[in-house]
mmCIF file of C-alpha atoms and ligand atoms in Angstrom:
data_model
loop_
_atom_site.group_PDB
_atom_site.id
_atom_site.type_symbol
_atom_site.label_atom_id
_atom_site.label_comp_id
_atom_site.label_asym_id
_atom_site.label_seq_id
_atom_site.Cartn_x
_atom_site.Cartn_y
_atom_site.Cartn_z
ATOM 1 C CA MET E 1 9.533 -3.416 -19.036
ATOM 2 C CA TYR E 2 11.602 -5.460 -17.746
ATOM 3 C CA PRO E 3 13.139 -4.560 -14.603
ATOM 4 C CA GLU E 4 16.960 -4.004 -14.021
ATOM 5 C CA ASN E 5 19.584 -6.737 -13.604
ATOM 6 C CA ASN E 6 20.434 -6.403 -10.355
ATOM 7 C CA THR E 7 22.595 -9.057 -9.909
ATOM 8 C CA THR E 8 26.063 -6.734 -9.708
ATOM 9 C CA VAL E 9 24.828 -5.486 -6.532
ATOM 10 C CA GLU E 10 24.198 -8.826 -5.283
ATOM 11 C CA ASN E 11 24.159 -8.783 -1.458
ATOM 12 C CA GLU E 12 27.588 -9.753 -0.379
ATOM 13 C CA ASN E 13 25.810 -11.012 2.830
ATOM 14 C CA ILE E 14 23.233 -13.294 0.611
ATOM 15 C CA GLU E 15 25.212 -16.522 2.373
ATOM 16 C CA GLU E 16 24.500 -15.267 5.644
ATOM 17 C CA VAL E 17 20.678 -14.334 4.344
ATOM 18 C CA LYS E 18 20.623 -17.877 2.962
ATOM 19 C CA LYS E 19 21.389 -19.556 6.393
ATOM 20 C CA ASP E 20 19.179 -17.531 8.187
ATOM 21 C CA ASN E 21 15.660 -17.879 6.794
ATOM 22 C CA ILE E 22 14.160 -20.479 6.088
ATOM 23 C CA LEU E 23 13.468 -18.797 2.269
ATOM 24 C CA VAL E 24 14.949 -16.527 0.420
ATOM 25 C CA CYS E 25 13.354 -15.111 -2.721
ATOM 26 C CA ASP E 26 16.547 -13.843 -4.943
ATOM 27 C CA GLY E 27 15.021 -11.250 -8.056
ATOM 28 C CA LEU E 28 12.592 -13.502 -8.655
ATOM 29 C CA VAL E 29 11.068 -12.454 -12.017
ATOM 30 C CA LYS E 30 8.007 -14.955 -14.318
ATOM 31 C CA LEU E 31 7.435 -14.146 -17.959
ATOM 32 C CA TYR E 32 4.006 -16.147 -19.129
ATOM 33 C CA LYS E 33 4.035 -15.334 -22.921
ATOM 34 C CA THR E 34 0.862 -16.232 -24.626
ATOM 35 C CA LYS E 35 0.154 -16.440 -28.738
ATOM 36 C CA ASP E 36 0.661 -12.200 -28.820
ATOM 37 C CA VAL E 37 0.963 -11.395 -25.130
ATOM 38 C CA GLU E 38 3.208 -10.937 -22.788
ATOM 39 C CA VAL E 39 2.262 -11.548 -18.757
ATOM 40 C CA MET E 40 5.200 -10.483 -15.947
ATOM 41 C CA ALA E 41 3.490 -12.029 -13.086
ATOM 42 C CA LEU E 42 6.496 -11.581 -11.307
ATOM 43 C CA GLN E 43 8.710 -8.505 -11.346
ATOM 44 C CA GLY E 44 11.706 -9.075 -9.419
ATOM 45 C CA LEU E 45 10.740 -10.136 -5.607
ATOM 46 C CA GLU E 46 12.788 -10.258 -3.250
ATOM 47 C CA LEU E 47 11.507 -12.085 -0.052
ATOM 48 C CA GLU E 48 13.169 -13.666 2.975
ATOM 49 C CA ILE E 49 11.096 -15.494 5.493
ATOM 50 C CA GLY E 50 12.549 -16.930 8.666
ATOM 51 C CA ARG E 51 11.906 -20.168 10.346
ATOM 52 C CA GLY E 52 8.442 -20.469 11.729
ATOM 53 C CA GLU E 53 7.113 -17.621 10.421
ATOM 54 C CA LEU E 54 3.520 -17.044 9.926
ATOM 55 C CA VAL E 55 3.601 -14.355 7.011
ATOM 56 C CA ALA E 56 0.435 -13.540 5.319
ATOM 57 C CA ILE E 57 0.950 -12.431 1.698
ATOM 58 C CA ILE E 58 -1.936 -9.914 0.584
ATOM 59 C CA GLY E 59 -2.538 -7.928 -2.036
ATOM 60 C CA LYS E 60 -5.401 -7.544 -5.326
ATOM 61 C CA SER E 61 -6.549 -10.088 -7.782
ATOM 62 C CA GLY E 62 -3.706 -10.106 -10.635
ATOM 63 C CA SER E 63 -0.795 -9.627 -8.289
ATOM 64 C CA GLY E 64 1.240 -12.722 -8.879
ATOM 65 C CA LYS E 65 0.240 -14.361 -5.501
ATOM 66 C CA SER E 66 -0.525 -18.102 -6.517
ATOM 67 C CA THR E 67 2.554 -17.166 -8.820
ATOM 68 C CA LEU E 68 5.283 -17.143 -6.204
ATOM 69 C CA LEU E 69 3.096 -19.588 -4.255
ATOM 70 C CA ASN E 70 3.581 -21.873 -6.807
ATOM 71 C CA MET E 71 6.981 -21.643 -7.354
ATOM 72 C CA ILE E 72 7.919 -21.287 -3.321
ATOM 73 C CA GLY E 73 5.976 -25.121 -3.792
ATOM 74 C CA GLY E 74 7.580 -25.781 -6.456
ATOM 75 C CA LEU E 75 5.519 -26.063 -9.561
ATOM 76 C CA GLU E 76 6.289 -23.926 -11.274
ATOM 77 C CA LYS E 77 10.305 -22.617 -12.516
ATOM 78 C CA PRO E 78 10.984 -19.148 -12.181
ATOM 79 C CA THR E 79 12.587 -17.188 -15.829
ATOM 80 C CA THR E 80 15.265 -15.826 -14.023
ATOM 81 C CA GLY E 81 15.882 -15.358 -10.520
ATOM 82 C CA LYS E 82 16.781 -17.850 -7.682
ATOM 83 C CA LEU E 83 14.723 -19.633 -4.468
ATOM 84 C CA TYR E 84 16.682 -20.968 -1.431
ATOM 85 C CA VAL E 85 15.039 -23.252 0.181
ATOM 86 C CA ASP E 86 17.130 -23.920 4.052
ATOM 87 C CA GLY E 87 19.881 -22.384 1.927
ATOM 88 C CA ASN E 88 19.291 -24.898 -1.188
ATOM 89 C CA ASP E 89 18.797 -23.182 -4.378
ATOM 90 C CA LEU E 90 15.482 -24.944 -5.036
ATOM 91 C CA PHE E 91 15.499 -24.760 -9.113
ATOM 92 C CA ALA E 92 19.188 -26.433 -9.263
ATOM 93 C CA MET E 93 18.579 -29.231 -8.014
ATOM 94 C CA PRO E 94 17.956 -32.807 -9.965
ATOM 95 C CA GLU E 95 14.391 -32.918 -11.208
ATOM 96 C CA LYS E 96 13.927 -35.931 -8.654
ATOM 97 C CA GLY E 97 15.048 -33.966 -5.560
ATOM 98 C CA LEU E 98 12.136 -31.375 -6.446
ATOM 99 C CA VAL E 99 9.343 -34.457 -6.645
ATOM 100 C CA GLU E 100 11.058 -35.161 -3.238
ATOM 101 C CA TYR E 101 10.799 -31.612 -1.741
ATOM 102 C CA ARG E 102 7.127 -31.076 -3.452
ATOM 103 C CA ARG E 103 6.021 -34.356 -1.545
ATOM 104 C CA HIS E 104 8.290 -34.253 1.960
ATOM 105 C CA THR E 105 9.170 -30.170 2.527
ATOM 106 C CA VAL E 106 5.853 -28.530 2.040
ATOM 107 C CA GLY E 107 2.409 -28.887 2.189
ATOM 108 C CA PHE E 108 -0.730 -27.198 1.065
ATOM 109 C CA VAL E 109 -3.924 -25.782 1.108
ATOM 110 C CA TRP E 110 -6.191 -24.640 -2.032
ATOM 111 C CA GLN E 111 -8.660 -22.041 -2.214
ATOM 112 C CA ASN E 112 -11.138 -25.068 -3.485
ATOM 113 C CA SER E 113 -11.720 -27.393 -0.632
ATOM 114 C CA GLY E 114 -12.535 -29.913 -3.807
ATOM 115 C CA GLN E 115 -9.387 -29.516 -4.777
ATOM 116 C CA ASN E 116 -7.714 -30.623 -1.082
ATOM 117 C CA LEU E 117 -9.888 -33.282 -0.929
ATOM 118 C CA PHE E 118 -10.888 -36.799 -2.491
ATOM 119 C CA PRO E 119 -14.691 -36.767 -2.415
ATOM 120 C CA TYR E 120 -14.805 -41.162 -2.250
ATOM 121 C CA LEU E 121 -13.121 -40.992 0.969
ATOM 122 C CA THR E 122 -13.926 -39.788 4.507
ATOM 123 C CA ALA E 123 -11.859 -37.241 6.329
ATOM 124 C CA LEU E 124 -9.947 -39.450 8.245
ATOM 125 C CA GLN E 125 -9.437 -41.549 5.286
ATOM 126 C CA ASN E 126 -8.364 -38.254 3.506
ATOM 127 C CA VAL E 127 -5.909 -37.277 5.908
ATOM 128 C CA GLU E 128 -3.910 -40.967 6.281
ATOM 129 C CA ALA E 129 -3.901 -40.930 2.445
ATOM 130 C CA PRO E 130 -0.627 -38.815 1.958
ATOM 131 C CA LEU E 131 0.723 -41.361 4.599
ATOM 132 C CA TYR E 132 0.005 -44.365 2.839
ATOM 133 C CA PHE E 133 3.624 -44.224 0.727
ATOM 134 C CA GLU E 134 5.780 -43.729 4.504
ATOM 135 C CA ASN E 135 6.572 -46.488 6.044
ATOM 136 C CA MET E 136 4.246 -46.997 8.834
ATOM 137 C CA SER E 137 2.402 -49.190 10.358
ATOM 138 C CA GLN E 138 -1.748 -49.003 9.555
ATOM 139 C CA LYS E 139 -2.583 -48.057 13.023
ATOM 140 C CA LYS E 140 0.326 -45.990 13.437
ATOM 141 C CA ARG E 141 -1.151 -43.865 10.772
ATOM 142 C CA LYS E 142 -4.704 -43.907 11.815
ATOM 143 C CA GLU E 143 -3.474 -42.674 15.743
ATOM 144 C CA LYS E 144 -1.538 -39.492 13.537
ATOM 145 C CA ALA E 145 -4.211 -38.565 10.953
ATOM 146 C CA LEU E 146 -7.033 -38.147 14.497
ATOM 147 C CA SER E 147 -4.182 -36.648 16.747
ATOM 148 C CA LEU E 148 -3.635 -34.061 13.662
ATOM 149 C CA MET E 149 -7.624 -33.815 13.173
ATOM 150 C CA LYS E 150 -8.131 -32.937 16.847
ATOM 151 C CA MET E 151 -5.517 -30.009 16.835
ATOM 152 C CA ILE E 152 -7.865 -28.742 14.034
ATOM 153 C CA GLY E 153 -11.050 -29.827 16.640
ATOM 154 C CA ILE E 154 -12.714 -31.607 13.238
ATOM 155 C CA ASP E 155 -11.824 -34.918 14.979
ATOM 156 C CA HIS E 156 -14.801 -35.472 15.140
ATOM 157 C CA LYS E 157 -16.268 -35.328 11.281
ATOM 158 C CA ALA E 158 -13.448 -38.073 10.999
ATOM 159 C CA ASN E 159 -15.744 -40.500 9.332
ATOM 160 C CA SER E 160 -17.987 -37.986 6.853
ATOM 161 C CA TYR E 161 -17.479 -37.573 3.476
ATOM 162 C CA PRO E 162 -16.218 -34.158 2.176
ATOM 163 C CA THR E 163 -20.080 -33.268 0.870
ATOM 164 C CA GLN E 164 -21.456 -34.384 4.003
ATOM 165 C CA MET E 165 -19.415 -31.168 5.454
ATOM 166 C CA SER E 166 -19.417 -27.761 5.425
ATOM 167 C CA GLY E 167 -17.252 -25.350 3.415
ATOM 168 C CA GLY E 168 -15.429 -24.320 6.235
ATOM 169 C CA GLU E 169 -15.229 -28.375 7.782
ATOM 170 C CA GLN E 170 -14.263 -29.235 4.561
ATOM 171 C CA GLN E 171 -10.920 -26.589 4.628
ATOM 172 C CA ARG E 172 -9.831 -27.526 7.785
ATOM 173 C CA VAL E 173 -9.363 -31.394 7.055
ATOM 174 C CA ALA E 174 -7.723 -30.092 3.713
ATOM 175 C CA ILE E 175 -5.309 -28.347 5.875
ATOM 176 C CA ALA E 176 -5.137 -31.641 8.602
ATOM 177 C CA VAL E 177 -3.718 -33.436 4.824
ATOM 178 C CA ALA E 178 -1.887 -30.637 3.720
ATOM 179 C CA LEU E 179 0.027 -31.379 7.727
ATOM 180 C CA ALA E 180 -0.333 -35.309 7.478
ATOM 181 C CA HIS E 181 3.424 -35.575 6.197
ATOM 182 C CA ASP E 182 5.044 -33.112 8.561
ATOM 183 C CA PRO E 183 6.734 -30.458 6.221
ATOM 184 C CA LYS E 184 8.285 -27.880 7.238
ATOM 185 C CA ILE E 185 6.287 -25.344 5.337
ATOM 186 C CA LEU E 186 2.826 -24.789 5.195
ATOM 187 C CA LEU E 187 1.443 -22.527 1.659
ATOM 188 C CA ALA E 188 -2.044 -21.707 1.693
ATOM 189 C CA ASP E 189 -3.559 -19.905 -0.752
ATOM 190 C CA GLU E 190 -6.716 -18.115 -0.589
ATOM 191 C CA PRO E 191 -7.997 -20.585 2.132
ATOM 192 C CA THR E 192 -10.629 -18.413 3.464
ATOM 193 C CA GLY E 193 -12.070 -17.042 -0.183
ATOM 194 C CA ALA E 194 -14.595 -19.822 0.111
ATOM 195 C CA VAL E 195 -16.018 -19.318 3.660
ATOM 196 C CA ASP E 196 -17.989 -16.661 5.267
ATOM 197 C CA SER E 197 -16.659 -13.935 7.846
ATOM 198 C CA LYS E 198 -17.069 -16.095 11.021
ATOM 199 C CA THR E 199 -15.164 -19.001 9.582
ATOM 200 C CA SER E 200 -12.744 -17.443 7.601
ATOM 201 C CA ASN E 201 -11.921 -15.985 11.548
ATOM 202 C CA MET E 202 -12.252 -19.553 12.975
ATOM 203 C CA ILE E 203 -9.781 -21.029 10.061
ATOM 204 C CA GLN E 204 -7.501 -17.796 10.740
ATOM 205 C CA ASP E 205 -6.855 -19.152 14.435
ATOM 206 C CA ILE E 206 -5.658 -22.367 13.240
ATOM 207 C CA PHE E 207 -3.472 -21.532 11.475
ATOM 208 C CA ARG E 208 -2.447 -19.399 14.379
ATOM 209 C CA LYS E 209 -2.658 -22.730 16.388
ATOM 210 C CA ILE E 210 -0.710 -24.568 14.578
ATOM 211 C CA ASN E 211 2.243 -22.366 14.065
ATOM 212 C CA GLN E 212 2.362 -22.018 17.682
ATOM 213 C CA GLU E 213 2.275 -25.552 18.792
ATOM 214 C CA THR E 214 4.120 -26.791 15.909
ATOM 215 C CA GLY E 215 6.783 -24.717 14.387
ATOM 216 C CA ILE E 216 5.518 -24.786 11.495
ATOM 217 C CA THR E 217 6.098 -21.658 9.211
ATOM 218 C CA ILE E 218 3.400 -20.834 7.511
ATOM 219 C CA ILE E 219 3.096 -18.472 4.324
ATOM 220 C CA ILE E 220 -0.319 -18.044 2.929
ATOM 221 C CA VAL E 221 -1.733 -15.847 0.451
ATOM 222 C CA THR E 222 -4.936 -13.983 -0.482
ATOM 223 C CA HIS E 223 -6.995 -10.624 -1.695
ATOM 224 C CA ASP E 224 -8.657 -10.218 2.206
ATOM 225 C CA ILE E 225 -6.990 -7.770 3.745
ATOM 226 C CA SER E 226 -8.725 -8.515 7.351
ATOM 227 C CA LEU E 227 -6.767 -11.656 7.183
ATOM 228 C CA ALA E 228 -4.113 -9.211 8.181
ATOM 229 C CA ASN E 229 -5.350 -8.855 12.118
ATOM 230 C CA LYS E 230 -4.239 -11.942 13.425
ATOM 231 C CA VAL E 231 -0.950 -12.254 11.675
ATOM 232 C CA SER E 232 2.306 -10.462 13.140
ATOM 233 C CA ARG E 233 3.990 -10.228 9.535
ATOM 234 C CA VAL E 234 1.623 -8.858 6.554
ATOM 235 C CA ILE E 235 4.053 -8.191 3.081
ATOM 236 C CA MET E 236 1.902 -6.772 0.523
ATOM 237 C CA ILE E 237 2.691 -7.592 -2.904
ATOM 238 C CA ALA E 238 1.806 -5.706 -6.235
ATOM 239 C CA ASP E 239 2.139 -5.409 -9.768
ATOM 240 C CA GLY E 240 4.426 -9.069 -9.137
ATOM 241 C CA LYS E 241 6.798 -7.011 -5.921
ATOM 242 C CA ILE E 242 6.634 -6.748 -2.557
ATOM 243 C CA SER E 243 5.208 -3.057 -2.332
ATOM 244 C CA THR E 244 4.909 -2.560 1.823
ATOM 245 C CA GLU E 245 5.545 -4.712 5.222
ATOM 246 C CA LYS E 246 3.295 -4.780 8.297
ATOM 247 C CA ILE E 247 4.426 -5.410 11.202
ATOM 248 C CA MET E 248 2.505 -6.194 14.270
ATOM 249 C CA LYS E 249 2.870 -3.692 17.386
ATOM 250 C CA GLU E 250 4.072 -6.252 20.099
ATOM 251 C CA GLN E 251 1.495 -4.430 22.694
ATOM 252 C CA TYR E 252 -0.695 -5.768 20.055
ATOM 253 C CA ARG E 253 0.530 -8.972 19.729
ATOM 254 C CA GLN E 254 0.185 -9.806 23.626
ATOM 255 C CA GLN E 255 -3.484 -8.207 23.852
ATOM 256 C CA LEU E 256 -4.492 -10.569 20.569
ATOM 257 C CA ASP E 257 -5.869 -13.687 22.643
ATOM 258 C CA LYS E 258 -7.830 -11.658 24.954
ATOM 259 C CA LEU E 259 -9.167 -9.204 21.691
ATOM 260 C CA THR E 260 -12.986 -10.392 20.971
ATOM 261 C CA THR E 261 -13.267 -10.077 16.799
ATOM 262 C CA GLU E 262 -15.349 -6.957 16.763
ATOM 263 C CA SER E 263 -12.832 -4.895 18.989
ATOM 264 C CA LEU E 264 -9.713 -6.480 16.771
ATOM 265 C CA ALA E 265 -11.150 -3.911 13.735
ATOM 266 C CA GLU E 266 -10.486 -1.007 16.003
ATOM 267 C CA VAL E 267 -7.254 -0.932 17.485
ATOM 268 C CA GLU E 268 -4.252 -0.238 15.688
ATOM 269 C CA SER E 269 -2.405 -3.943 14.868
ATOM 270 C CA HIS E 270 0.649 -2.936 12.533
ATOM 271 C CA GLU E 271 3.176 -0.559 11.468
ATOM 272 C CA GLU E 272 3.932 -0.311 7.786
ATOM 273 C CA TYR E 273 7.209 -0.166 6.369
ATOM 274 C CA SER E 274 8.426 0.327 3.216
ATOM 275 C CA ILE E 275 11.092 -1.967 1.384
ATOM 276 C CA LEU E 276 14.692 -0.888 0.725
ATOM 277 C CA ASP E 277 15.726 -2.909 -2.422
ATOM 278 C CA LYS E 278 19.073 -4.164 -2.825
ATOM 279 C CA ALA E 279 20.041 -1.640 -4.946
ATOM 280 C CA ARG E 280 18.279 0.525 -2.345
ATOM 281 C CA ARG E 281 15.552 2.048 -3.784
ATOM 282 C CA VAL E 282 12.284 2.353 -1.464
ATOM 283 C CA GLN E 283 8.669 2.656 -3.971
ATOM 284 C CA LEU E 284 6.612 5.575 -2.797
ATOM 285 C CA SER E 285 3.381 5.896 -2.691
ATOM 286 C CA GLN E 286 1.118 7.743 -5.281
ATOM 287 C CA GLU E 287 -0.797 8.868 -2.152
ATOM 288 C CA ALA E 288 2.184 10.016 -0.018
ATOM 289 C CA LEU E 289 3.817 11.726 -2.592
ATOM 290 C CA GLU E 290 0.256 13.723 -3.126
ATOM 291 C CA MET E 291 0.475 14.340 0.582
ATOM 292 C CA ALA E 292 3.441 15.819 0.151
ATOM 293 C CA GLY E 293 3.125 18.058 -2.740
ATOM 294 C CA ILE E 294 5.648 15.746 -5.094
ATOM 295 C CA ASP E 295 4.824 16.578 -8.945
ATOM 296 C CA SER E 296 7.592 15.744 -10.960
ATOM 297 C CA ASN E 297 10.231 13.492 -11.152
ATOM 298 C CA LYS E 298 13.228 15.017 -9.407
ATOM 299 C CA VAL E 299 13.090 15.036 -5.728
ATOM 300 C CA ARG E 300 15.578 16.338 -2.774
ATOM 301 C CA VAL E 301 17.298 13.778 -0.508
ATOM 302 C CA GLU E 302 19.097 14.737 2.723
ATOM 303 C CA VAL E 303 19.514 13.721 5.796
ATOM 304 C CA LYS E 304 18.735 15.330 8.801
ATOM 305 C CA ASP E 305 18.970 14.499 12.604
ATOM 306 C CA GLY E 306 19.026 10.814 11.294
ATOM 307 C CA LYS E 307 16.261 11.248 9.163
ATOM 308 C CA ILE E 308 16.276 11.098 5.078
ATOM 309 C CA ILE E 309 14.192 13.929 4.181
ATOM 310 C CA ILE E 310 12.258 13.388 0.874
ATOM 311 C CA SER E 311 11.141 16.739 -0.719
ATOM 312 C CA LYS E 312 9.949 18.878 -3.810
HETATM 313 P P1 ADP I 401 -3.260 -13.725 -7.709
HETATM 314 O O1 ADP I 401 -2.897 -15.211 -7.679
HETATM 315 O O2 ADP I 401 -2.157 -12.679 -6.979
HETATM 316 O O3 ADP I 401 -4.429 -13.830 -8.418
HETATM 317 P P2 ADP I 401 -1.522 -14.287 -10.723
HETATM 318 O O4 ADP I 401 -0.218 -15.089 -9.502
HETATM 319 O O5 ADP I 401 -2.151 -15.961 -10.496
HETATM 320 O O6 ADP I 401 -2.298 -13.790 -10.042
HETATM 321 O O7 ADP I 401 -1.320 -13.970 -11.965
HETATM 322 C C1 ADP I 401 -0.410 -13.037 -12.266
HETATM 323 C C2 ADP I 401 -0.545 -12.406 -13.284
HETATM 324 O O8 ADP I 401 0.031 -13.778 -14.395
HETATM 325 C C3 ADP I 401 -1.729 -12.357 -13.316
HETATM 326 O O9 ADP I 401 -1.709 -11.620 -14.996
HETATM 327 C C4 ADP I 401 -2.335 -13.660 -14.545
HETATM 328 O O10 ADP I 401 -2.879 -13.522 -15.696
HETATM 329 C C5 ADP I 401 -1.034 -14.251 -15.122
HETATM 330 N N1 ADP I 401 -1.324 -15.363 -15.462
HETATM 331 C C6 ADP I 401 -0.552 -16.833 -14.420
HETATM 332 N N2 ADP I 401 -0.812 -17.699 -14.518
HETATM 333 C C7 ADP I 401 -0.841 -17.466 -16.105
HETATM 334 C C8 ADP I 401 -0.489 -18.677 -16.596
HETATM 335 N N3 ADP I 401 0.145 -19.864 -16.630
HETATM 336 N N4 ADP I 401 -0.144 -18.443 -18.629
HETATM 337 C C9 ADP I 401 -0.683 -16.996 -18.428
HETATM 338 N N5 ADP I 401 -1.151 -15.645 -17.508
HETATM 339 C C10 ADP I 401 -0.680 -16.211 -16.312
HETATM 340 MG MG1 MG I 402 -4.321 -15.995 -7.256
#
């Protein structure tokens, strides 16, 4: 059940890839051992994310999304494999560097807004909280927190306590909190998991706006496929591995701002790509195999007119 060790076919271009991307996951494996069961939450996951990208990683419950996100956040160590952030091997860093990384490089938004906010602080105080450890005057701190809240359209709730706000409002404050220390990467775990679809849409728009206005890299993990509509790069995760990737069609991207939510669902937004791994393997879906009438484990592979054809 263990994936083959791919390090022998290590990509010679890894140095280039590491430089060009803010994040590179190289053969990430995570094995959880409990008393009598072993769960392999990540099974040799490969992923590259460029600076300033907004991506959604979508998969069913148990597919390894939170494990991956926590790893990117420096909270969970891989069993094997490497994670490079800005070209640096994250888990080769001394503990002090890792703490620094968690504090400054990444910002987290969790599904449960209760996990994001202090209940006894107002919205504004919550957004200011991460700045208490920075060398910053009280006035500057307040200005910064308010300008973030303004960008996210939640400044009118500055003096409200979390219990006086709706779930969607709390989540918007949580986004401002996560941005307060100017992280390079914003990580969100099921940020729309606990709100209705209208609020979910609004939160998606906020992520897009923040991405466009600040250029921060944003990674959202979710089981909610509707999130794919507004994100240009959608990565599908299954059984601890990336299965396919959907890239938004340019024509659709240009229309996005004009489309209403209802018309969005009717337009073919993305093109789906399979992932070619480092060992040059591609996973074929059961559906595709059935449609091609392939029912054994032997397939014919030929190149014809510049295309690779896989047949029975
Ligand atoms: P997702 O976020 O996609 O629902 P997770 O990353 O939380 O998936 O979990 C992936 C798999 O790893 C699941 O089978 C889950 O039960 C298991 N898992 C996650 N965390 C732990 C843990 N701390 N101990 C044991 N198993 C875990
Ligand atoms: Mg999860």
